[in-house]
C-alpha cells in the first residue's frame, strides 16, 4: 500500500515538473524581443598603452609637456587641476623660471584678500599655488555648461573604472549616432553621442580637432596624438610620484629576496650538525 502511494506521489511530482517545463518553453518561444538599451551600444575602452604602464614603466617627459600644452590650451577653460601645484611642473622638465612664467600668465587668478581693505580680491598665481578653480562653485559651473559640471581632472585617470584607457577613448570617441539608435537614446539638445560614455550622451562637446595645437617639437597634432598626450599628462597628475613608488618597490623586492636567501643560508649553517 505504501509503495503504491509513493508511486502516485512521485508521478504527481513528475507531472508538475513536466507541466512547468512545457509552460516555460511556450513562454520563452512567445517572448517578445527586448528593446535595445544604452548597454547594447556602449563600448568598453580601447586597448591603448602608455610609457608609464607596467612595473618598469616611466614617464615620457616630452610627451608630458605636450600633454600639459593640450590641457592648457584646450581643457583648462572648463576643467581644473585642484590637487596639482604649479611648482610640480618642474617634474615635467620645465625650469623654475618657466614655471614662474606659467603661473604668472595663467588666465585664472588666485583668490586673495586685499591687505588694505580686507575685501576679497584676486592675484596672479605663483609657483607655490595650486591651479586655481575655474568656477567659484559647482552651481556656477553648471550654469556655464548646460547644467553639466566639468569635473576636476587631477585624479581623473584613477577615478574611472577603465582608467587612462577610458579617458583616451572618450576623447577620440565622438561620432554620429548610429542609424538604428532608438529615439529615446538619441542625443538631446546640447548633448553629443559618444559610445564610450555610459549613457551614450555627453554634455561636453568634442574638445579636440586636427591641428588644434602647435607642438614645439614638431609632433603632428592629430586628435589621437593630442588625446594620448593629454591622457599621459593626466596619468602624471593622478600620481606624480609613480616612478619613485616603482623604484622603491623594486628596491624592497630585491632586499626581501636577499634577506630570504641570507636567512636560508643561516638556517643551513646553524643547524648543519642537527639531524632533521
mmCIF file of C-alpha atoms in Angstrom:
data_model
loop_
_atom_site.group_PDB
_atom_site.id
_atom_site.type_symbol
_atom_site.label_atom_id
_atom_site.label_comp_id
_atom_site.label_asym_id
_atom_site.label_seq_id
_atom_site.Cartn_x
_atom_site.Cartn_y
_atom_site.Cartn_z
ATOM 1 C CA UNK A 1 0.000 0.000 0.000
ATOM 2 C CA UNK A 2 2.827 2.406 0.897
ATOM 3 C CA UNK A 3 4.643 1.604 -2.362
ATOM 4 C CA UNK A 4 1.519 2.352 -4.376
ATOM 5 C CA UNK A 5 1.022 5.630 -2.503
ATOM 6 C CA UNK A 6 4.681 6.587 -3.082
ATOM 7 C CA UNK A 7 4.332 5.779 -6.782
ATOM 8 C CA UNK A 8 1.380 8.138 -7.180
ATOM 9 C CA UNK A 9 3.132 10.933 -5.220
ATOM 10 C CA UNK A 10 6.205 10.608 -7.445
ATOM 11 C CA UNK A 11 4.005 10.527 -10.520
ATOM 12 C CA UNK A 12 2.352 13.757 -9.318
ATOM 13 C CA UNK A 13 5.725 15.500 -8.903
ATOM 14 C CA UNK A 14 6.790 14.389 -12.379
ATOM 15 C CA UNK A 15 3.553 15.712 -13.804
ATOM 16 C CA UNK A 16 4.021 19.112 -12.180
ATOM 17 C CA UNK A 17 7.609 19.328 -13.450
ATOM 18 C CA UNK A 18 6.581 18.343 -16.968
ATOM 19 C CA UNK A 19 3.771 20.914 -16.949
ATOM 20 C CA UNK A 20 6.150 23.656 -15.763
ATOM 21 C CA UNK A 21 8.678 22.720 -18.423
ATOM 22 C CA UNK A 22 6.114 22.927 -21.219
ATOM 23 C CA UNK A 23 4.670 26.228 -19.961
ATOM 24 C CA UNK A 24 8.172 27.698 -19.632
ATOM 25 C CA UNK A 25 9.159 26.615 -23.138
ATOM 26 C CA UNK A 26 5.993 28.108 -24.627
ATOM 27 C CA UNK A 27 6.539 31.399 -22.762
ATOM 28 C CA UNK A 28 10.156 31.526 -23.952
ATOM 29 C CA UNK A 29 9.154 30.992 -27.599
ATOM 30 C CA UNK A 30 6.442 33.639 -27.398
ATOM 31 C CA UNK A 31 8.543 36.180 -25.515
ATOM 32 C CA UNK A 32 8.962 39.413 -27.432
ATOM 33 C CA UNK A 33 12.500 40.586 -28.081
ATOM 34 C CA UNK A 34 13.513 43.253 -25.568
ATOM 35 C CA UNK A 35 14.065 46.755 -26.889
ATOM 36 C CA UNK A 36 17.761 47.738 -27.204
ATOM 37 C CA UNK A 37 19.224 49.715 -24.330
ATOM 38 C CA UNK A 38 22.220 52.013 -23.947
ATOM 39 C CA UNK A 39 24.218 48.970 -22.847
ATOM 40 C CA UNK A 40 23.838 47.449 -26.335
ATOM 41 C CA UNK A 41 25.583 50.454 -27.925
ATOM 42 C CA UNK A 42 28.128 51.128 -25.209
ATOM 43 C CA UNK A 43 31.771 50.267 -25.969
ATOM 44 C CA UNK A 44 34.460 49.451 -23.454
ATOM 45 C CA UNK A 45 37.689 51.444 -23.532
ATOM 46 C CA UNK A 46 40.118 50.916 -26.381
ATOM 47 C CA UNK A 47 43.302 48.935 -25.888
ATOM 48 C CA UNK A 48 45.852 51.737 -25.607
ATOM 49 C CA UNK A 49 49.255 51.736 -23.913
ATOM 50 C CA UNK A 50 51.391 54.407 -22.259
ATOM 51 C CA UNK A 51 55.077 54.583 -21.387
ATOM 52 C CA UNK A 52 54.125 54.571 -17.701
ATOM 53 C CA UNK A 53 52.388 51.182 -17.928
ATOM 54 C CA UNK A 54 53.780 48.135 -16.177
ATOM 55 C CA UNK A 55 56.155 47.675 -13.235
ATOM 56 C CA UNK A 56 59.063 49.201 -15.200
ATOM 57 C CA UNK A 57 57.086 51.998 -16.842
ATOM 58 C CA UNK A 58 58.343 55.576 -16.684
ATOM 59 C CA UNK A 59 57.010 58.938 -17.781
ATOM 60 C CA UNK A 60 57.943 60.346 -21.170
ATOM 61 C CA UNK A 61 58.789 63.945 -20.173
ATOM 62 C CA UNK A 62 58.456 65.285 -23.688
ATOM 63 C CA UNK A 63 55.026 63.740 -24.020
ATOM 64 C CA UNK A 64 54.010 65.130 -20.616
ATOM 65 C CA UNK A 65 54.969 68.625 -21.771
ATOM 66 C CA UNK A 66 52.872 68.162 -24.911
ATOM 67 C CA UNK A 67 50.004 66.895 -22.765
ATOM 68 C CA UNK A 68 50.264 69.907 -20.488
ATOM 69 C CA UNK A 69 50.129 72.127 -23.570
ATOM 70 C CA UNK A 70 46.898 70.434 -24.662
ATOM 71 C CA UNK A 71 45.464 70.820 -21.172
ATOM 72 C CA UNK A 72 46.446 74.489 -21.003
ATOM 73 C CA UNK A 73 45.150 75.407 -24.468
ATOM 74 C CA UNK A 74 42.084 73.159 -24.642
ATOM 75 C CA UNK A 75 40.952 71.704 -21.315
ATOM 76 C CA UNK A 76 41.789 74.437 -18.801
ATOM 77 C CA UNK A 77 38.949 76.648 -19.992
ATOM 78 C CA UNK A 78 36.471 74.321 -18.246
ATOM 79 C CA UNK A 79 38.410 71.818 -16.119
ATOM 80 C CA UNK A 80 40.605 72.465 -13.106
ATOM 81 C CA UNK A 81 43.594 70.682 -11.539
ATOM 82 C CA UNK A 82 42.799 71.346 -7.924
ATOM 83 C CA UNK A 83 45.367 68.959 -6.429
ATOM 84 C CA UNK A 84 48.352 69.983 -8.563
ATOM 85 C CA UNK A 85 50.669 72.904 -7.774
ATOM 86 C CA UNK A 86 52.434 74.924 -10.449
ATOM 87 C CA UNK A 87 55.802 74.034 -8.907
ATOM 88 C CA UNK A 88 55.087 70.361 -9.615
ATOM 89 C CA UNK A 89 55.571 71.180 -13.320
ATOM 90 C CA UNK A 90 59.339 71.067 -12.760
ATOM 91 C CA UNK A 91 58.878 67.279 -12.742
ATOM 92 C CA UNK A 92 57.908 67.588 -16.416
ATOM 93 C CA UNK A 93 61.253 69.153 -17.283
ATOM 94 C CA UNK A 94 60.262 72.823 -17.038
ATOM 95 C CA UNK A 95 62.803 75.120 -15.389
ATOM 96 C CA UNK A 96 61.833 77.143 -12.323
ATOM 97 C CA UNK A 97 61.804 80.307 -14.434
ATOM 98 C CA UNK A 98 59.442 78.666 -16.925
ATOM 99 C CA UNK A 99 57.163 77.522 -14.087
ATOM 100 C CA UNK A 100 57.129 81.044 -12.615
ATOM 101 C CA UNK A 101 56.124 82.407 -16.021
ATOM 102 C CA UNK A 102 53.399 79.761 -16.470
ATOM 103 C CA UNK A 103 51.938 80.572 -13.051
ATOM 104 C CA UNK A 104 52.104 84.328 -13.578
ATOM 105 C CA UNK A 105 50.437 84.142 -17.005
ATOM 106 C CA UNK A 106 47.754 81.634 -16.034
ATOM 107 C CA UNK A 107 44.421 83.082 -17.223
ATOM 108 C CA UNK A 108 42.654 82.433 -13.917
ATOM 109 C CA UNK A 109 43.942 84.313 -10.921
ATOM 110 C CA UNK A 110 44.117 83.030 -7.351
ATOM 111 C CA UNK A 111 41.547 84.205 -4.774
ATOM 112 C CA UNK A 112 43.117 86.542 -2.232
ATOM 113 C CA UNK A 113 42.319 89.299 0.260
ATOM 114 C CA UNK A 114 43.147 92.962 -0.215
ATOM 115 C CA UNK A 115 45.557 93.792 2.649
ATOM 116 C CA UNK A 116 44.319 97.393 2.697
ATOM 117 C CA UNK A 117 40.566 96.855 2.753
ATOM 118 C CA UNK A 118 40.237 93.200 3.783
ATOM 119 C CA UNK A 119 37.928 92.590 0.850
ATOM 120 C CA UNK A 120 38.043 89.540 -1.396
ATOM 121 C CA UNK A 121 40.176 90.006 -4.487
ATOM 122 C CA UNK A 122 42.439 88.007 -6.781
ATOM 123 C CA UNK A 123 46.135 87.998 -7.616
ATOM 124 C CA UNK A 124 48.390 86.359 -10.224
ATOM 125 C CA UNK A 125 49.412 82.838 -9.287
ATOM 126 C CA UNK A 126 52.902 81.960 -8.082
ATOM 127 C CA UNK A 127 54.746 78.664 -8.324
ATOM 128 C CA UNK A 128 53.650 77.504 -4.875
ATOM 129 C CA UNK A 129 49.937 77.927 -5.677
ATOM 130 C CA UNK A 130 47.743 75.077 -6.797
ATOM 131 C CA UNK A 131 46.000 75.513 -10.128
ATOM 132 C CA UNK A 132 43.058 77.830 -9.367
ATOM 133 C CA UNK A 133 39.499 76.550 -9.790
ATOM 134 C CA UNK A 134 37.766 77.539 -13.000
ATOM 135 C CA UNK A 135 34.425 78.155 -11.291
ATOM 136 C CA UNK A 136 33.781 79.621 -7.860
ATOM 137 C CA UNK A 137 31.319 76.828 -7.047
ATOM 138 C CA UNK A 138 29.505 73.897 -8.649
ATOM 139 C CA UNK A 139 26.341 75.865 -9.428
ATOM 140 C CA UNK A 140 28.339 78.455 -11.338
ATOM 141 C CA UNK A 141 29.981 75.642 -13.317
ATOM 142 C CA UNK A 142 26.642 74.063 -14.143
ATOM 143 C CA UNK A 143 25.161 77.387 -15.203
ATOM 144 C CA UNK A 144 28.012 77.902 -17.655
ATOM 145 C CA UNK A 145 27.893 74.389 -19.101
ATOM 146 C CA UNK A 146 24.296 73.446 -19.821
ATOM 147 C CA UNK A 147 23.800 72.129 -16.260
ATOM 148 C CA UNK A 148 26.759 69.731 -16.548
ATOM 149 C CA UNK A 149 29.571 70.466 -14.095
ATOM 150 C CA UNK A 150 33.033 69.880 -15.648
ATOM 151 C CA UNK A 151 34.870 67.634 -13.169
ATOM 152 C CA UNK A 152 38.309 68.317 -11.773
ATOM 153 C CA UNK A 153 40.857 66.303 -13.763
ATOM 154 C CA UNK A 154 43.590 65.930 -11.135
ATOM 155 C CA UNK A 155 42.682 62.336 -10.282
ATOM 156 C CA UNK A 156 40.511 61.508 -13.277
ATOM 157 C CA UNK A 157 42.595 58.591 -14.565
ATOM 158 C CA UNK A 158 42.197 56.902 -11.187
ATOM 159 C CA UNK A 159 38.558 57.861 -10.722
ATOM 160 C CA UNK A 160 37.217 55.890 -13.692
ATOM 161 C CA UNK A 161 36.922 52.145 -13.856
ATOM 162 C CA UNK A 162 38.956 51.715 -17.019
ATOM 163 C CA UNK A 163 41.402 54.454 -16.043
ATOM 164 C CA UNK A 164 43.519 56.170 -18.641
ATOM 165 C CA UNK A 165 42.208 53.989 -21.474
ATOM 166 C CA UNK A 166 38.676 55.236 -20.762
ATOM 167 C CA UNK A 167 39.783 58.846 -20.817
ATOM 168 C CA UNK A 168 41.633 58.405 -24.109
ATOM 169 C CA UNK A 169 38.695 56.542 -25.660
ATOM 170 C CA UNK A 170 36.276 59.237 -24.562
ATOM 171 C CA UNK A 171 38.381 61.951 -26.216
ATOM 172 C CA UNK A 172 38.533 60.135 -29.560
ATOM 173 C CA UNK A 173 35.094 58.510 -29.325
ATOM 174 C CA UNK A 174 32.815 61.266 -30.645
ATOM 175 C CA UNK A 175 30.842 60.170 -33.687
ATOM 176 C CA UNK A 176 27.449 60.429 -35.309
ATOM 177 C CA UNK A 177 24.737 58.407 -33.623
ATOM 178 C CA UNK A 178 24.042 55.045 -35.355
ATOM 179 C CA UNK A 179 21.099 54.999 -37.736
ATOM 180 C CA UNK A 180 19.345 52.287 -35.717
ATOM 181 C CA UNK A 181 19.720 54.096 -32.380
ATOM 182 C CA UNK A 182 16.304 54.170 -30.632
ATOM 183 C CA UNK A 183 14.615 57.514 -30.333
ATOM 184 C CA UNK A 184 14.908 57.548 -26.532
ATOM 185 C CA UNK A 185 18.710 57.148 -26.782
ATOM 186 C CA UNK A 186 19.219 59.902 -29.348
ATOM 187 C CA UNK A 187 21.345 62.823 -28.104
ATOM 188 C CA UNK A 188 19.145 65.620 -26.811
ATOM 189 C CA UNK A 189 19.735 69.324 -27.161
ATOM 190 C CA UNK A 190 23.280 70.204 -26.151
ATOM 191 C CA UNK A 191 24.380 66.556 -25.939
ATOM 192 C CA UNK A 192 26.860 64.627 -28.113
ATOM 193 C CA UNK A 193 26.942 60.923 -28.962
ATOM 194 C CA UNK A 194 29.912 59.037 -27.562
ATOM 195 C CA UNK A 195 29.744 55.243 -27.346
ATOM 196 C CA UNK A 196 32.405 55.145 -24.589
ATOM 197 C CA UNK A 197 30.247 57.194 -22.212
ATOM 198 C CA UNK A 198 27.928 55.122 -20.027
ATOM 199 C CA UNK A 199 24.627 56.582 -21.234
ATOM 200 C CA UNK A 200 25.994 57.441 -24.719
ATOM 201 C CA UNK A 201 25.109 61.135 -24.464
ATOM 202 C CA UNK A 202 27.816 63.501 -23.250
ATOM 203 C CA UNK A 203 27.348 67.169 -22.420
ATOM 204 C CA UNK A 204 30.959 68.018 -23.284
ATOM 205 C CA UNK A 205 31.312 68.877 -26.987
ATOM 206 C CA UNK A 206 34.182 67.274 -28.936
ATOM 207 C CA UNK A 207 37.193 69.064 -27.399
ATOM 208 C CA UNK A 208 39.880 68.097 -29.930
ATOM 209 C CA UNK A 209 40.271 68.908 -33.605
ATOM 210 C CA UNK A 210 43.072 68.183 -36.045
ATOM 211 C CA UNK A 211 45.919 70.670 -35.680
ATOM 212 C CA UNK A 212 44.322 72.382 -32.710
ATOM 213 C CA UNK A 213 47.669 72.996 -31.007
ATOM 214 C CA UNK A 214 51.146 73.589 -32.415
ATOM 215 C CA UNK A 215 53.726 71.348 -30.798
ATOM 216 C CA UNK A 216 57.175 72.883 -30.412
ATOM 217 C CA UNK A 217 58.864 69.531 -31.125
ATOM 218 C CA UNK A 218 57.108 69.195 -34.483
ATOM 219 C CA UNK A 219 54.856 66.310 -33.485
ATOM 220 C CA UNK A 220 51.746 66.188 -35.654
ATOM 221 C CA UNK A 221 48.769 67.335 -33.590
ATOM 222 C CA UNK A 222 46.234 64.737 -34.656
ATOM 223 C CA UNK A 223 43.205 64.088 -32.460
ATOM 224 C CA UNK A 224 44.613 60.694 -31.430
ATOM 225 C CA UNK A 225 48.034 62.208 -30.646
ATOM 226 C CA UNK A 226 46.616 65.053 -28.567
ATOM 227 C CA UNK A 227 44.290 62.645 -26.742
ATOM 228 C CA UNK A 228 47.214 60.334 -25.990
ATOM 229 C CA UNK A 229 49.416 63.219 -24.811
ATOM 230 C CA UNK A 230 46.869 64.853 -22.516
ATOM 231 C CA UNK A 231 45.898 61.458 -21.088
ATOM 232 C CA UNK A 232 49.562 60.748 -20.321
ATOM 233 C CA UNK A 233 49.737 64.140 -18.602
ATOM 234 C CA UNK A 234 46.656 63.301 -16.508
ATOM 235 C CA UNK A 235 48.206 59.963 -15.534
ATOM 236 C CA UNK A 236 51.046 62.033 -14.113
ATOM 237 C CA UNK A 237 48.723 64.457 -12.272
ATOM 238 C CA UNK A 238 46.970 61.495 -10.651
ATOM 239 C CA UNK A 239 50.246 60.043 -9.358
ATOM 240 C CA UNK A 240 53.282 62.295 -9.902
ATOM 241 C CA UNK A 241 55.386 60.061 -7.608
ATOM 242 C CA UNK A 242 54.688 56.889 -9.604
ATOM 243 C CA UNK A 243 58.309 56.435 -10.701
ATOM 244 C CA UNK A 244 59.569 56.788 -7.115
ATOM 245 C CA UNK A 245 56.958 54.278 -5.954
ATOM 246 C CA UNK A 246 58.055 51.750 -8.556
ATOM 247 C CA UNK A 247 61.738 52.281 -7.768
ATOM 248 C CA UNK A 248 61.046 51.825 -4.059
ATOM 249 C CA UNK A 249 59.029 48.714 -4.780
ATOM 250 C CA UNK A 250 61.868 47.138 -6.762
ATOM 251 C CA UNK A 251 64.389 48.023 -4.034
ATOM 252 C CA UNK A 252 62.149 46.455 -1.382
ATOM 253 C CA UNK A 253 61.620 43.343 -3.511
ATOM 254 C CA UNK A 254 65.372 42.883 -4.086
ATOM 255 C CA UNK A 255 66.020 43.379 -0.364
ATOM 256 C CA UNK A 256 63.394 40.789 0.568
ATOM 257 C CA UNK A 257 64.893 38.268 -1.872
ATOM 258 C CA UNK A 258 68.380 38.907 -0.454
ATOM 259 C CA UNK A 259 67.114 38.645 3.131
ATOM 260 C CA UNK A 260 65.309 35.390 2.323
ATOM 261 C CA UNK A 261 68.422 33.831 0.795
ATOM 262 C CA UNK A 262 70.535 35.046 3.721
ATOM 263 C CA UNK A 263 68.050 33.612 6.250
ATOM 264 C CA UNK A 264 68.013 30.245 4.461
ATOM 265 C CA UNK A 265 71.824 30.043 4.375
ATOM 266 C CA UNK A 266 71.975 30.992 8.055
ATOM 267 C CA UNK A 267 69.479 28.282 8.869
ATOM 268 C CA UNK A 268 71.530 25.704 6.982
ATOM 269 C CA UNK A 269 74.732 26.827 8.724
ATOM 270 C CA UNK A 270 73.336 26.933 12.283
ATOM 271 C CA UNK A 271 71.522 23.615 12.084
ATOM 272 C CA UNK A 272 74.002 21.793 9.845
ATOM 273 C CA UNK A 273 75.005 19.354 12.614
ATOM 274 C CA UNK A 274 71.470 18.585 13.675
ATOM 275 C CA UNK A 275 69.550 15.721 12.207
ATOM 276 C CA UNK A 276 66.243 16.866 10.722
#
